[in-house]
Tab-separated table of C-alpha atoms in Angstrom:
chain	number	residue	atom	x	y	z
A	295	ALA	CA	73.904	111.452	79.540
A	296	GLN	CA	75.251	111.003	83.038
A	297	SER	CA	74.545	113.321	85.943
A	298	VAL	CA	75.204	113.742	89.639
A	299	ALA	CA	73.025	115.428	92.226
A	300	GLN	CA	74.238	116.721	95.556
A	301	PRO	CA	71.010	117.959	97.133
A	302	GLU	CA	72.600	119.944	99.949
A	303	ASP	CA	74.519	123.135	99.315
A	304	GLN	CA	75.813	123.061	102.871
A	305	VAL	CA	76.002	120.568	105.725
A	306	ASN	CA	76.714	121.682	109.289
A	307	VAL	CA	77.943	119.160	111.833
A	308	ALA	CA	79.328	119.526	115.337
A	309	GLU	CA	82.837	118.241	115.867
A	310	GLY	CA	82.852	114.624	117.016
A	311	ASN	CA	79.450	113.857	115.509
A	312	PRO	CA	78.958	111.588	112.495
A	313	LEU	CA	78.593	113.274	109.129
A	314	THR	CA	76.878	112.368	105.870
A	315	VAL	CA	77.143	114.170	102.542
A	316	LYS	CA	74.558	112.975	100.068
A	317	CYS	CA	75.013	112.074	96.412
A	318	THR	CA	72.768	110.448	93.839
A	319	TYR	CA	73.675	109.687	90.249
A	320	SER	CA	72.296	108.782	86.872
A	321	VAL	CA	74.324	106.870	84.319
A	322	SER	CA	73.869	104.316	81.566
A	323	GLY	CA	75.581	101.070	82.383
A	324	ASN	CA	77.320	100.470	85.673
A	325	PRO	CA	78.803	103.475	87.432
A	326	TYR	CA	82.250	104.306	88.591
A	327	LEU	CA	81.784	106.695	91.521
A	328	PHE	CA	84.195	109.097	93.175
A	329	TRP	CA	84.444	111.593	95.997
A	330	TYR	CA	86.838	114.537	95.902
A	331	VAL	CA	87.576	117.260	98.442
A	332	GLN	CA	88.609	120.827	97.682
A	333	TYR	CA	90.189	123.267	100.103
A	334	PRO	CA	90.031	127.026	99.317
A	335	ASN	CA	91.881	128.030	96.138
A	336	ARG	CA	93.237	124.534	95.631
A	337	GLY	CA	92.776	121.698	93.192
A	338	LEU	CA	90.629	118.691	93.949
A	339	GLN	CA	92.012	115.865	96.044
A	340	PHE	CA	90.834	112.316	95.568
A	341	LEU	CA	89.138	110.732	98.617
A	342	LEU	CA	87.769	107.411	97.453
A	343	LYS	CA	86.195	105.528	94.592
A	344	TYR	CA	83.782	102.696	93.935
A	345	ILE	CA	84.530	100.542	90.912
A	346	THR	CA	83.170	97.135	91.810
A	347	GLY	CA	82.962	94.752	94.750
A	348	ASP	CA	82.110	95.666	98.336
A	349	ASN	CA	79.462	98.374	98.520
A	350	LEU	CA	81.228	100.057	101.444
A	351	VAL	CA	84.346	101.834	100.292
A	352	LYS	CA	86.937	103.239	102.672
A	353	GLY	CA	89.097	106.172	101.680
A	354	SER	CA	91.444	108.846	102.912
A	355	TYR	CA	91.180	110.739	106.233
A	356	GLY	CA	88.712	108.254	107.729
A	357	PHE	CA	86.012	108.828	105.120
A	358	GLU	CA	83.896	106.064	103.670
A	359	ALA	CA	81.047	105.858	101.198
A	360	GLU	CA	78.298	103.351	100.580
A	361	PHE	CA	77.211	102.415	97.088
A	362	ASN	CA	73.482	101.675	96.889
A	363	LYS	CA	72.480	100.518	93.432
A	364	SER	CA	68.738	100.414	94.059
A	365	GLN	CA	68.731	103.996	95.313
A	366	THR	CA	71.442	105.126	92.863
A	367	SER	CA	73.240	106.753	95.756
A	368	PHE	CA	76.810	107.076	96.946
A	369	HIS	CA	76.700	109.002	100.230
A	370	LEU	CA	79.933	110.079	101.894
A	371	LYS	CA	80.245	109.359	105.607
A	372	LYS	CA	82.578	109.720	108.543
A	373	PRO	CA	81.901	108.416	112.060
A	374	SER	CA	83.425	111.382	113.900
A	375	ALA	CA	83.897	114.769	112.240
A	376	LEU	CA	86.940	116.989	112.684
A	377	VAL	CA	87.104	120.756	112.239
A	378	SER	CA	89.777	120.141	109.605
A	379	ASP	CA	87.197	118.233	107.532
A	380	SER	CA	85.571	121.570	106.668
A	381	ALA	CA	85.849	121.918	102.890
A	382	LEU	CA	83.938	121.607	99.619
A	383	TYR	CA	83.102	118.035	98.649
A	384	PHE	CA	82.356	116.808	95.151
A	385	CYS	CA	80.745	113.585	94.056
A	386	ALA	CA	81.525	112.406	90.522
A	387	VAL	CA	80.513	109.603	88.179
A	388	ARG	CA	81.616	108.028	84.968
A	389	SER	CA	80.046	105.161	83.088
A	390	ASN	CA	81.812	101.846	82.601
A	391	SER	CA	80.542	101.762	79.013
A	392	GLY	CA	82.592	103.370	76.320
A	393	GLY	CA	86.150	104.522	76.701
A	394	GLY	CA	85.397	107.015	79.427
A	395	ALA	CA	87.768	109.501	77.857
A	396	ASP	CA	85.265	112.265	78.416
A	397	GLY	CA	86.189	112.248	82.063
A	398	LEU	CA	84.065	112.566	85.133
A	399	THR	CA	80.761	114.324	85.605
A	400	PHE	CA	80.750	116.251	88.863
A	401	GLY	CA	78.009	117.343	91.194
A	402	LYS	CA	77.761	120.986	92.197
A	403	GLY	CA	79.524	120.379	95.463
A	404	THR	CA	78.522	120.483	99.120
A	405	HIS	CA	80.120	122.792	101.656
A	406	LEU	CA	80.834	120.818	104.807
A	407	ILE	CA	81.200	122.967	107.910
A	408	ILE	CA	82.344	121.341	111.124
A	409	GLN	CA	81.662	123.461	114.179
A	410	PRO	CA	83.966	123.201	117.218
B	70	SER	CA	105.224	108.786	90.475
B	71	GLN	CA	102.960	110.938	88.400
B	72	THR	CA	102.725	114.683	88.919
B	73	ILE	CA	100.757	117.422	87.258
B	74	HIS	CA	101.897	121.024	87.014
B	75	GLN	CA	99.646	123.928	86.235
B	76	TRP	CA	100.608	127.588	85.978
B	77	PRO	CA	100.251	130.388	86.722
B	78	ALA	CA	98.445	130.079	90.048
B	79	THR	CA	96.849	133.507	89.741
B	80	LEU	CA	96.276	135.725	86.733
B	81	VAL	CA	94.643	139.113	86.308
B	82	GLN	CA	93.977	140.118	82.720
B	83	PRO	CA	92.103	143.002	81.051
B	84	VAL	CA	89.113	142.342	78.848
B	85	GLY	CA	90.192	141.739	75.263
B	86	SER	CA	93.658	140.478	76.118
B	87	PRO	CA	94.905	136.993	75.129
B	88	LEU	CA	95.208	134.038	77.482
B	89	SER	CA	97.503	131.070	77.720
B	90	LEU	CA	97.353	128.592	80.604
B	91	GLU	CA	99.688	125.651	80.567
B	92	CYS	CA	99.493	122.213	82.110
B	93	THR	CA	102.106	119.462	82.007
B	94	VAL	CA	102.083	115.926	83.326
B	95	GLU	CA	105.081	113.877	84.381
B	96	GLY	CA	105.492	110.190	85.056
B	97	THR	CA	102.909	108.805	82.673
B	98	SER	CA	102.494	108.320	78.939
B	99	ASN	CA	99.524	109.031	76.707
B	100	PRO	CA	97.294	110.377	79.466
B	101	ASN	CA	93.805	111.683	78.865
B	102	LEU	CA	93.944	115.400	79.647
B	103	TYR	CA	91.163	117.714	80.774
B	104	TRP	CA	90.386	121.367	81.360
B	105	TYR	CA	87.622	122.164	83.849
B	106	ARG	CA	86.288	125.538	84.950
B	107	GLN	CA	84.841	126.209	88.361
B	108	ALA	CA	82.760	129.335	88.806
B	109	ALA	CA	82.330	131.030	92.182
B	110	GLY	CA	83.806	128.112	94.133
B	111	ARG	CA	81.121	125.671	93.074
B	112	GLY	CA	80.474	123.077	90.413
B	113	LEU	CA	82.957	121.941	87.814
B	114	GLN	CA	82.274	122.322	84.127
B	115	LEU	CA	84.255	120.245	81.652
B	116	LEU	CA	85.605	122.521	78.918
B	117	PHE	CA	87.912	120.328	76.845
B	118	TYR	CA	89.421	116.889	76.864
B	119	SER	CA	92.132	115.243	74.812
B	120	VAL	CA	92.976	111.586	74.259
B	121	GLY	CA	96.149	112.266	72.271
B	122	ILE	CA	98.396	114.785	70.591
B	123	GLY	CA	96.400	117.155	68.442
B	124	GLN	CA	93.088	115.571	69.472
B	125	ILE	CA	90.794	118.022	71.228
B	126	SER	CA	87.139	117.584	72.122
B	127	SER	CA	85.117	120.585	73.208
B	128	GLU	CA	82.221	120.135	75.584
B	129	VAL	CA	80.695	123.603	75.429
B	130	PRO	CA	80.835	126.414	72.898
B	131	GLN	CA	82.833	129.286	74.269
B	132	ASN	CA	85.494	131.898	73.856
B	133	LEU	CA	88.271	129.473	74.713
B	134	SER	CA	90.326	126.912	72.809
B	135	ALA	CA	92.684	124.121	73.777
B	136	SER	CA	95.719	122.537	72.195
B	137	ARG	CA	97.908	119.539	72.891
B	138	PRO	CA	101.206	120.067	71.126
B	139	GLN	CA	102.984	117.305	73.055
B	140	ASP	CA	101.851	114.100	74.738
B	141	ARG	CA	101.985	115.531	78.238
B	142	GLN	CA	101.253	119.189	77.566
B	143	PHE	CA	97.804	120.752	77.475
B	144	ILE	CA	97.232	124.452	76.821
B	145	LEU	CA	94.122	126.552	77.315
B	146	SER	CA	93.963	129.725	75.231
B	147	SER	CA	91.875	132.665	74.247
B	148	LYS	CA	92.480	135.384	71.662
B	149	LYS	CA	90.302	137.943	73.473
B	150	LEU	CA	89.158	137.449	77.045
B	151	LEU	CA	85.642	138.288	78.185
B	152	LEU	CA	84.511	139.216	81.690
B	153	SER	CA	82.600	135.926	81.790
B	154	ASP	CA	85.861	133.984	81.388
B	155	SER	CA	86.748	134.736	85.006
B	156	GLY	CA	86.909	131.643	87.165
B	157	PHE	CA	89.070	128.924	88.611
B	158	TYR	CA	90.576	126.693	85.924
B	159	LEU	CA	91.654	123.179	86.692
B	160	CYS	CA	93.737	120.837	84.584
B	161	ALA	CA	93.505	117.110	85.194
B	162	TRP	CA	94.841	113.875	83.802
B	163	GLY	CA	93.412	110.401	83.884
B	164	GLY	CA	93.177	107.101	82.101
B	165	SER	CA	90.576	104.543	81.214
B	166	THR	CA	91.703	101.466	83.061
B	167	GLY	CA	92.562	100.275	86.542
B	168	VAL	CA	93.839	102.791	89.028
B	169	THR	CA	93.879	105.526	86.416
B	170	LEU	CA	90.093	105.551	86.277
B	171	LYS	CA	90.241	108.481	88.643
B	172	LEU	CA	91.360	111.972	87.720
B	173	PHE	CA	94.369	113.733	89.181
B	174	PHE	CA	94.044	117.487	89.387
B	175	GLY	CA	96.497	120.342	89.190
B	176	SER	CA	96.456	123.098	91.788
B	177	GLY	CA	94.387	125.406	89.606
B	178	THR	CA	94.627	128.907	88.124
B	179	GLN	CA	92.461	131.722	89.467
B	180	LEU	CA	91.710	133.950	86.473
B	181	SER	CA	90.232	137.398	86.990
B	182	VAL	CA	89.229	139.335	83.903
B	183	LEU	CA	88.764	143.033	84.606
């Protein structure tokens, strides 16, 4: 069975500072990894994904994530945080084995709060 | 381009009443379709997924059911709602290859059972 851990319920960062939201995963086979963002009472919006290739993936709104196979991690990062980045962030995984029709497995989410 | 529609956005229902939430996808054929539930603004729980018309897989035993009467239509139902069915319900579509590896989500339905 696959799983995702987001160890922090909440991350507080001052505006303009770099931010990191942590994610580790467990999956059989090679992982496909995703980050989504959710604003209040809205659906999830896709930020970025890692499928294969370069370990550093760049996505929407200046976010990037680094795939680390040895540490089974896929931390989300941004060099300079904006107040508008405040939201709930989800890490998700699916295995590259099998059809993958059973969708993504999500972490519990991390509230990112950017303070002015 | 592909779009996903989910309605209603908000629903307040009494305990014991029936439920029907609808989700439709446009701009793609034979999508994989999903219903997720999010409790108290936190983690997502996969409820059902479907790889084709009439094909429904249930991830957790519950008071809910799903149906896929058409290729791009996915319905979440209940005959009698429980208080514990309250939550934010999200429909999503995805595929198994290439760019469709990711899921695309609807805007969600906030269900309050009173």
